[in-house]
PDB file of C-alpha atoms in Angstrom:
ATOM      1  CA  MET A  14       0.000   0.000   0.000  1.00 61.00           C
ATOM      2  CA  ARG A  15       1.118   3.501  -0.761  1.00 66.00           C
ATOM      3  CA  ARG A  16       1.997   5.441   2.363  1.00 69.00           C
ATOM      4  CA  SER A  17       0.548   8.872   3.058  1.00 79.00           C
ATOM      5  CA  ARG A  18       2.702  11.995   3.271  1.00 74.00           C
ATOM      6  CA  ASN A  19       2.159  12.179   7.022  1.00 78.00           C
ATOM      7  CA  GLU A  20       3.303   8.576   7.444  1.00 79.00           C
ATOM      8  CA  MET A  21       6.483   9.266   5.449  1.00 81.00           C
ATOM      9  CA  ILE A  22       7.179  12.414   7.482  1.00 80.00           C
ATOM     10  CA  ALA A  23       6.697  10.480  10.740  1.00 85.00           C
ATOM     11  CA  GLU A  24       8.960   7.682   9.496  1.00 87.00           C
ATOM     12  CA  THR A  25      11.721  10.123   8.504  1.00 87.00           C
ATOM     13  CA  ARG A  26      11.485  11.852  11.878  1.00 89.00           C
ATOM     14  CA  GLN A  27      11.696   8.547  13.740  1.00 91.00           C
ATOM     15  CA  LYS A  28      14.679   7.411  11.667  1.00 91.00           C
ATOM     16  CA  LEU A  29      16.534  10.598  12.593  1.00 91.00           C
ATOM     17  CA  LEU A  30      15.564  10.227  16.249  1.00 93.00           C
ATOM     18  CA  SER A  31      16.751   6.615  16.366  1.00 93.00           C
ATOM     19  CA  ALA A  32      20.033   7.379  14.558  1.00 92.00           C
ATOM     20  CA  GLY A  33      20.692  10.422  16.737  1.00 93.00           C
ATOM     21  CA  ARG A  34      19.873   8.556  19.933  1.00 94.00           C
ATOM     22  CA  ARG A  35      22.260   5.751  19.021  1.00 93.00           C
ATOM     23  CA  ALA A  36      25.058   8.210  18.177  1.00 93.00           C
ATOM     24  CA  PHE A  37      24.521  10.392  21.249  1.00 96.00           C
ATOM     25  CA  GLY A  38      24.362   7.324  23.480  1.00 95.00           C
ATOM     26  CA  GLU A  39      27.455   5.636  22.093  1.00 93.00           C
ATOM     27  CA  LEU A  40      29.693   8.596  21.218  1.00 93.00           C
ATOM     28  CA  GLY A  41      28.343  11.530  23.198  1.00 95.00           C
ATOM     29  CA  TYR A  42      26.968  14.802  21.897  1.00 96.00           C
ATOM     30  CA  ALA A  43      30.305  16.409  21.041  1.00 95.00           C
ATOM     31  CA  GLU A  44      31.601  13.426  19.061  1.00 94.00           C
ATOM     32  CA  ALA A  45      28.364  12.567  17.265  1.00 92.00           C
ATOM     33  CA  SER A  46      28.665  13.625  13.620  1.00 89.00           C
ATOM     34  CA  MET A  47      25.529  14.822  11.860  1.00 87.00           C
ATOM     35  CA  ASP A  48      26.829  13.506   8.531  1.00 87.00           C
ATOM     36  CA  ASP A  49      27.526  10.083  10.009  1.00 83.00           C
ATOM     37  CA  PHE A  50      24.204   9.503  11.698  1.00 81.00           C
ATOM     38  CA  THR A  51      22.111  10.977   8.881  1.00 86.00           C
ATOM     39  CA  ALA A  52      23.954   8.741   6.403  1.00 86.00           C
ATOM     40  CA  LYS A  53      23.339   5.685   8.593  1.00 82.00           C
ATOM     41  CA  ALA A  54      19.658   6.572   8.580  1.00 83.00           C
ATOM     42  CA  GLY A  55      19.774   6.889   4.768  1.00 87.00           C
ATOM     43  CA  LEU A  56      18.914  10.586   4.998  1.00 86.00           C
ATOM     44  CA  THR A  57      20.563  13.972   4.459  1.00 84.00           C
ATOM     45  CA  ARG A  58      21.431  16.942   6.623  1.00 85.00           C
ATOM     46  CA  GLY A  59      18.539  18.721   4.952  1.00 87.00           C
ATOM     47  CA  ALA A  60      16.105  16.265   6.519  1.00 86.00           C
ATOM     48  CA  LEU A  61      17.671  16.874   9.924  1.00 88.00           C
ATOM     49  CA  TYR A  62      17.372  20.650   9.560  1.00 88.00           C
ATOM     50  CA  HIS A  63      13.786  20.344   8.336  1.00 88.00           C
ATOM     51  CA  HIS A  64      12.593  18.224  11.264  1.00 88.00           C
ATOM     52  CA  PHE A  65      14.756  19.428  14.157  1.00 91.00           C
ATOM     53  CA  GLY A  66      16.469  22.649  13.111  1.00 90.00           C
ATOM     54  CA  ASP A  67      19.967  21.503  14.033  1.00 92.00           C
ATOM     55  CA  LYS A  68      21.959  18.962  16.038  1.00 93.00           C
ATOM     56  CA  LYS A  69      20.929  20.554  19.340  1.00 94.00           C
ATOM     57  CA  GLY A  70      17.268  20.372  18.311  1.00 94.00           C
ATOM     58  CA  LEU A  71      17.629  16.663  17.570  1.00 94.00           C
ATOM     59  CA  PHE A  72      19.372  16.146  20.898  1.00 95.00           C
ATOM     60  CA  ALA A  73      16.522  17.899  22.726  1.00 94.00           C
ATOM     61  CA  ALA A  74      14.030  15.613  20.963  1.00 94.00           C
ATOM     62  CA  VAL A  75      16.051  12.543  21.980  1.00 95.00           C
ATOM     63  CA  VAL A  76      16.077  13.777  25.585  1.00 95.00           C
ATOM     64  CA  ALA A  77      12.288  14.235  25.453  1.00 92.00           C
ATOM     65  CA  GLU A  78      11.835  10.712  24.052  1.00 94.00           C
ATOM     66  CA  ILE A  79      14.003   9.137  26.760  1.00 94.00           C
ATOM     67  CA  ASP A  80      12.300  11.199  29.442  1.00 92.00           C
ATOM     68  CA  ALA A  81       8.878   9.920  28.345  1.00 91.00           C
ATOM     69  CA  GLU A  82      10.153   6.340  28.493  1.00 93.00           C
ATOM     70  CA  MET A  83      11.635   6.923  31.947  1.00 93.00           C
ATOM     71  CA  SER A  84       8.351   8.396  33.199  1.00 91.00           C
ATOM     72  CA  ALA A  85       6.423   5.332  32.014  1.00 92.00           C
ATOM     73  CA  ARG A  86       8.921   3.007  33.715  1.00 94.00           C
ATOM     74  CA  LEU A  87       8.793   4.925  36.980  1.00 92.00           C
ATOM     75  CA  CYS A  88       4.990   4.960  37.027  1.00 91.00           C
ATOM     76  CA  ASP A  89       5.024   1.207  36.497  1.00 94.00           C
ATOM     77  CA  ILE A  90       7.439   0.759  39.421  1.00 95.00           C
ATOM     78  CA  SER A  91       5.258   2.918  41.660  1.00 93.00           C
ATOM     79  CA  SER A  92       2.075   1.050  40.708  1.00 93.00           C
ATOM     80  CA  LYS A  93       3.589  -2.302  41.727  1.00 94.00           C
ATOM     81  CA  ALA A  94       4.579  -1.213  45.237  1.00 94.00           C
ATOM     82  CA  ALA A  95       2.932  -2.657  48.347  1.00 93.00           C
ATOM     83  CA  ASP A  96       1.555   0.733  49.430  1.00 94.00           C
ATOM     84  CA  ARG A  97       1.453   4.378  48.370  1.00 94.00           C
ATOM     85  CA  TRP A  98       4.447   5.469  50.477  1.00 96.00           C
ATOM     86  CA  ARG A  99       6.611   2.595  49.245  1.00 96.00           C
ATOM     87  CA  GLY A 100       5.606   3.418  45.680  1.00 96.00           C
ATOM     88  CA  PHE A 101       6.666   7.036  46.167  1.00 96.00           C
ATOM     89  CA  VAL A 102      10.067   6.035  47.547  1.00 97.00           C
ATOM     90  CA  ASP A 103      10.641   3.300  44.958  1.00 97.00           C
ATOM     91  CA  GLU A 104       9.798   5.640  42.091  1.00 95.00           C
ATOM     92  CA  ASN A 105      12.150   8.382  43.270  1.00 96.00           C
ATOM     93  CA  VAL A 106      14.998   5.999  44.040  1.00 97.00           C
ATOM     94  CA  ALA A 107      14.557   4.281  40.667  1.00 97.00           C
ATOM     95  CA  TYR A 108      14.983   7.659  38.971  1.00 96.00           C
ATOM     96  CA  VAL A 109      18.321   8.181  40.733  1.00 97.00           C
ATOM     97  CA  LEU A 110      19.456   4.677  39.751  1.00 97.00           C
ATOM     98  CA  THR A 111      18.769   5.258  36.046  1.00 96.00           C
ATOM     99  CA  ALA A 112      22.080   7.142  36.120  1.00 96.00           C
ATOM    100  CA  LEU A 113      23.771   3.717  36.126  1.00 97.00           C
ATOM    101  CA  GLU A 114      22.366   2.879  32.673  1.00 97.00           C
ATOM    102  CA  PRO A 115      24.961   3.847  30.019  1.00 96.00           C
ATOM    103  CA  GLU A 116      22.621   5.515  27.518  1.00 97.00           C
ATOM    104  CA  ILE A 117      20.683   7.468  30.138  1.00 96.00           C
ATOM    105  CA  GLN A 118      23.857   8.300  32.040  1.00 96.00           C
ATOM    106  CA  ARG A 119      25.503   9.875  29.014  1.00 96.00           C
ATOM    107  CA  ILE A 120      22.521  11.559  27.370  1.00 96.00           C
ATOM    108  CA  MET A 121      20.378  12.660  30.315  1.00 95.00           C
ATOM    109  CA  PHE A 122      22.844  13.294  33.122  1.00 95.00           C
ATOM    110  CA  ARG A 123      26.179  14.119  31.492  1.00 95.00           C
ATOM    111  CA  ASP A 124      25.554  15.707  28.105  1.00 96.00           C
ATOM    112  CA  GLY A 125      22.013  16.911  28.847  1.00 95.00           C
ATOM    113  CA  PRO A 126      22.938  19.635  31.362  1.00 94.00           C
ATOM    114  CA  ALA A 127      26.027  20.619  29.315  1.00 94.00           C
ATOM    115  CA  VAL A 128      24.037  21.038  26.089  1.00 95.00           C
ATOM    116  CA  LEU A 129      20.571  22.107  27.258  1.00 94.00           C
ATOM    117  CA  GLY A 130      21.436  23.855  30.535  1.00 93.00           C
ATOM    118  CA  ASP A 131      19.822  23.549  33.961  1.00 89.00           C
ATOM    119  CA  PRO A 132      17.528  20.462  33.971  1.00 88.00           C
ATOM    120  CA  SER A 133      15.020  22.301  36.164  1.00 84.00           C
ATOM    121  CA  GLN A 134      14.372  24.557  33.155  1.00 86.00           C
ATOM    122  CA  TRP A 135      13.830  21.765  30.615  1.00 86.00           C
ATOM    123  CA  PRO A 136      10.313  21.617  29.078  1.00 81.00           C
ATOM    124  CA  ASN A 137       9.469  18.396  30.942  1.00 81.00           C
ATOM    125  CA  ALA A 138      10.568  19.699  34.354  1.00 82.00           C
ATOM    126  CA  ASN A 139       7.272  21.333  35.327  1.00 82.00           C
ATOM    127  CA  HIS A 140       5.332  18.175  34.448  1.00 84.00           C
ATOM    128  CA  CYS A 141       7.692  16.082  36.575  1.00 88.00           C
ATOM    129  CA  ILE A 142       7.426  18.483  39.523  1.00 90.00           C
ATOM    130  CA  ALA A 143       3.629  18.581  39.205  1.00 91.00           C
ATOM    131  CA  THR A 144       3.490  14.767  39.279  1.00 91.00           C
ATOM    132  CA  VAL A 145       5.647  14.584  42.411  1.00 94.00           C
ATOM    133  CA  ALA A 146       3.598  17.382  44.013  1.00 95.00           C
ATOM    134  CA  ARG A 147       0.360  15.436  43.443  1.00 94.00           C
ATOM    135  CA  SER A 148       1.892  12.361  45.075  1.00 95.00           C
ATOM    136  CA  ILE A 149       3.019  14.421  48.068  1.00 97.00           C
ATOM    137  CA  GLU A 150      -0.401  16.036  48.395  1.00 97.00           C
ATOM    138  CA  THR A 151      -2.065  12.608  48.395  1.00 96.00           C
ATOM    139  CA  LEU A 152       0.368  11.250  50.988  1.00 96.00           C
ATOM    140  CA  ARG A 153      -0.201  14.339  53.152  1.00 96.00           C
ATOM    141  CA  ASN A 154      -3.989  14.092  52.865  1.00 96.00           C
ATOM    142  CA  ASP A 155      -3.798  10.412  53.807  1.00 94.00           C
ATOM    143  CA  GLY A 156      -1.902  11.346  56.966  1.00 94.00           C
ATOM    144  CA  LEU A 157       1.241   9.479  55.934  1.00 95.00           C
ATOM    145  CA  ILE A 158       3.597  12.457  55.848  1.00 96.00           C
ATOM    146  CA  VAL A 159       3.982  15.752  57.673  1.00 96.00           C
ATOM    147  CA  ASP A 160       2.031  18.859  56.679  1.00 96.00           C
ATOM    148  CA  ILE A 161       4.205  20.328  53.946  1.00 96.00           C
ATOM    149  CA  ASP A 162       3.745  22.503  50.865  1.00 97.00           C
ATOM    150  CA  PRO A 163       3.455  19.943  48.022  1.00 96.00           C
ATOM    151  CA  GLU A 164       5.032  22.104  45.316  1.00 95.00           C
ATOM    152  CA  ALA A 165       7.915  23.258  47.504  1.00 97.00           C
ATOM    153  CA  ALA A 166       8.618  19.689  48.634  1.00 97.00           C
ATOM    154  CA  ALA A 167       8.363  18.414  45.054  1.00 95.00           C
ATOM    155  CA  ARG A 168      10.880  20.990  43.838  1.00 94.00           C
ATOM    156  CA  LEU A 169      13.304  20.096  46.624  1.00 96.00           C
ATOM    157  CA  ILE A 170      12.968  16.347  45.986  1.00 96.00           C
ATOM    158  CA  ASN A 171      13.339  16.873  42.241  1.00 93.00           C
ATOM    159  CA  ALA A 172      16.486  18.930  42.775  1.00 93.00           C
ATOM    160  CA  ALA A 173      17.934  16.319  45.149  1.00 96.00           C
ATOM    161  CA  SER A 174      17.222  13.367  42.838  1.00 95.00           C
ATOM    162  CA  SER A 175      18.587  15.194  39.775  1.00 93.00           C
ATOM    163  CA  SER A 176      21.716  16.214  41.647  1.00 94.00           C
ATOM    164  CA  ALA A 177      22.224  12.657  42.919  1.00 97.00           C
ATOM    165  CA  ALA A 178      21.808  11.233  39.413  1.00 96.00           C
ATOM    166  CA  GLN A 179      24.309  13.700  37.961  1.00 95.00           C
ATOM    167  CA  TRP A 180      26.761  12.897  40.779  1.00 97.00           C
ATOM    168  CA  ILE A 181      26.505   9.193  39.937  1.00 97.00           C
ATOM    169  CA  ALA A 182      26.775   9.783  36.188  1.00 96.00           C
ATOM    170  CA  ASN A 183      29.950  11.845  36.526  1.00 95.00           C
ATOM    171  CA  SER A 184      31.566   9.713  39.239  1.00 96.00           C
ATOM    172  CA  ASP A 185      34.737   7.697  38.727  1.00 97.00           C
ATOM    173  CA  ASP A 186      32.942   4.825  40.477  1.00 97.00           C
ATOM    174  CA  PRO A 187      29.214   5.107  39.668  1.00 97.00           C
ATOM    175  CA  ASP A 188      28.255   1.902  41.512  1.00 97.00           C
ATOM    176  CA  ALA A 189      29.849   2.982  44.793  1.00 98.00           C
ATOM    177  CA  THR A 190      28.518   6.512  44.447  1.00 98.00           C
ATOM    178  CA  SER A 191      24.989   5.217  43.765  1.00 97.00           C
ATOM    179  CA  LYS A 192      24.990   3.268  47.029  1.00 98.00           C
ATOM    180  CA  ARG A 193      25.984   6.377  48.992  1.00 98.00           C
ATOM    181  CA  ALA A 194      23.500   8.560  47.121  1.00 98.00           C
ATOM    182  CA  VAL A 195      20.542   6.201  47.503  1.00 98.00           C
ATOM    183  CA  LYS A 196      21.163   5.601  51.216  1.00 98.00           C
ATOM    184  CA  SER A 197      21.216   9.333  51.966  1.00 97.00           C
ATOM    185  CA  PHE A 198      18.327  10.085  49.590  1.00 97.00           C
ATOM    186  CA  LYS A 199      16.129   7.512  51.351  1.00 97.00           C
ATOM    187  CA  THR A 200      17.019   9.073  54.703  1.00 97.00           C
ATOM    188  CA  LEU A 201      15.906  12.473  53.412  1.00 96.00           C
ATOM    189  CA  LEU A 202      12.602  11.064  52.150  1.00 97.00           C
ATOM    190  CA  GLU A 203      11.988   9.238  55.443  1.00 95.00           C
ATOM    191  CA  GLY A 204      12.105  12.632  57.157  1.00 95.00           C
ATOM    192  CA  LEU A 205       8.709  13.369  55.601  1.00 96.00           C
ATOM    193  CA  ARG A 206       6.962  10.457  57.264  1.00 95.00           C
ATOM    194  CA  ILE A 207       4.805  10.814  60.347  1.00 91.00           C
ATOM    195  CA  LYS A 208       6.329   8.515  62.936  1.00 79.00           C
ATOM    196  CA  LYS A 209       3.862   6.341  64.781  1.00 68.00           C
ATOM    197  CA  ASP A 210       4.147   6.278  68.581  1.00 56.00           C
ATOM    198  CA  PRO A 211       5.181   2.684  69.400  1.00 50.00           C
ATOM    199  CA  LYS A 212       3.526   3.000  72.850  1.00 55.00           C
ATOM    200  CA  ARG A 213       0.109   3.444  71.328  1.00 47.00           C
TER     201      ARG A 213
END
């Protein structure tokens, strides 16, 4: 069957995304050659410019694609937890631990801030903070955590998890650093919980 124009446009865009993602993940942003990855996709620089503007535009689109995949994974982790609090902790810790995955480590936590600037200003940041804020509000309303401003707490948690992930990604020993980061991050999160009086 003959494909429509929109289908061909979508296919070209996805080819560029896939080729760029592979190059950025394996070589890094600085070393990834536009000519190389467009050629591997069977396309030209013109196609790249048409769909993404430039190399940075393609990189931003790759970051957005990976971020959407990470969000889906984290929601799945949270949904499988034994209770709402455990789901909240598991989801946040899992985000920090994604910094151990080579592709995510390089693209999201090493090159991402260097190329796109402060992660808290990325287009997806407000959505992420809003999601965490809703979780905090629910936990607060259920009496599981202290009375705290959901947005403020979400921004602080987001900053802490992003900083921890970047620390791991740029560490000489990511595995050892992740253990230290996760242990301390869990301690910070536990500070939100309302402690039950064991005498009652």
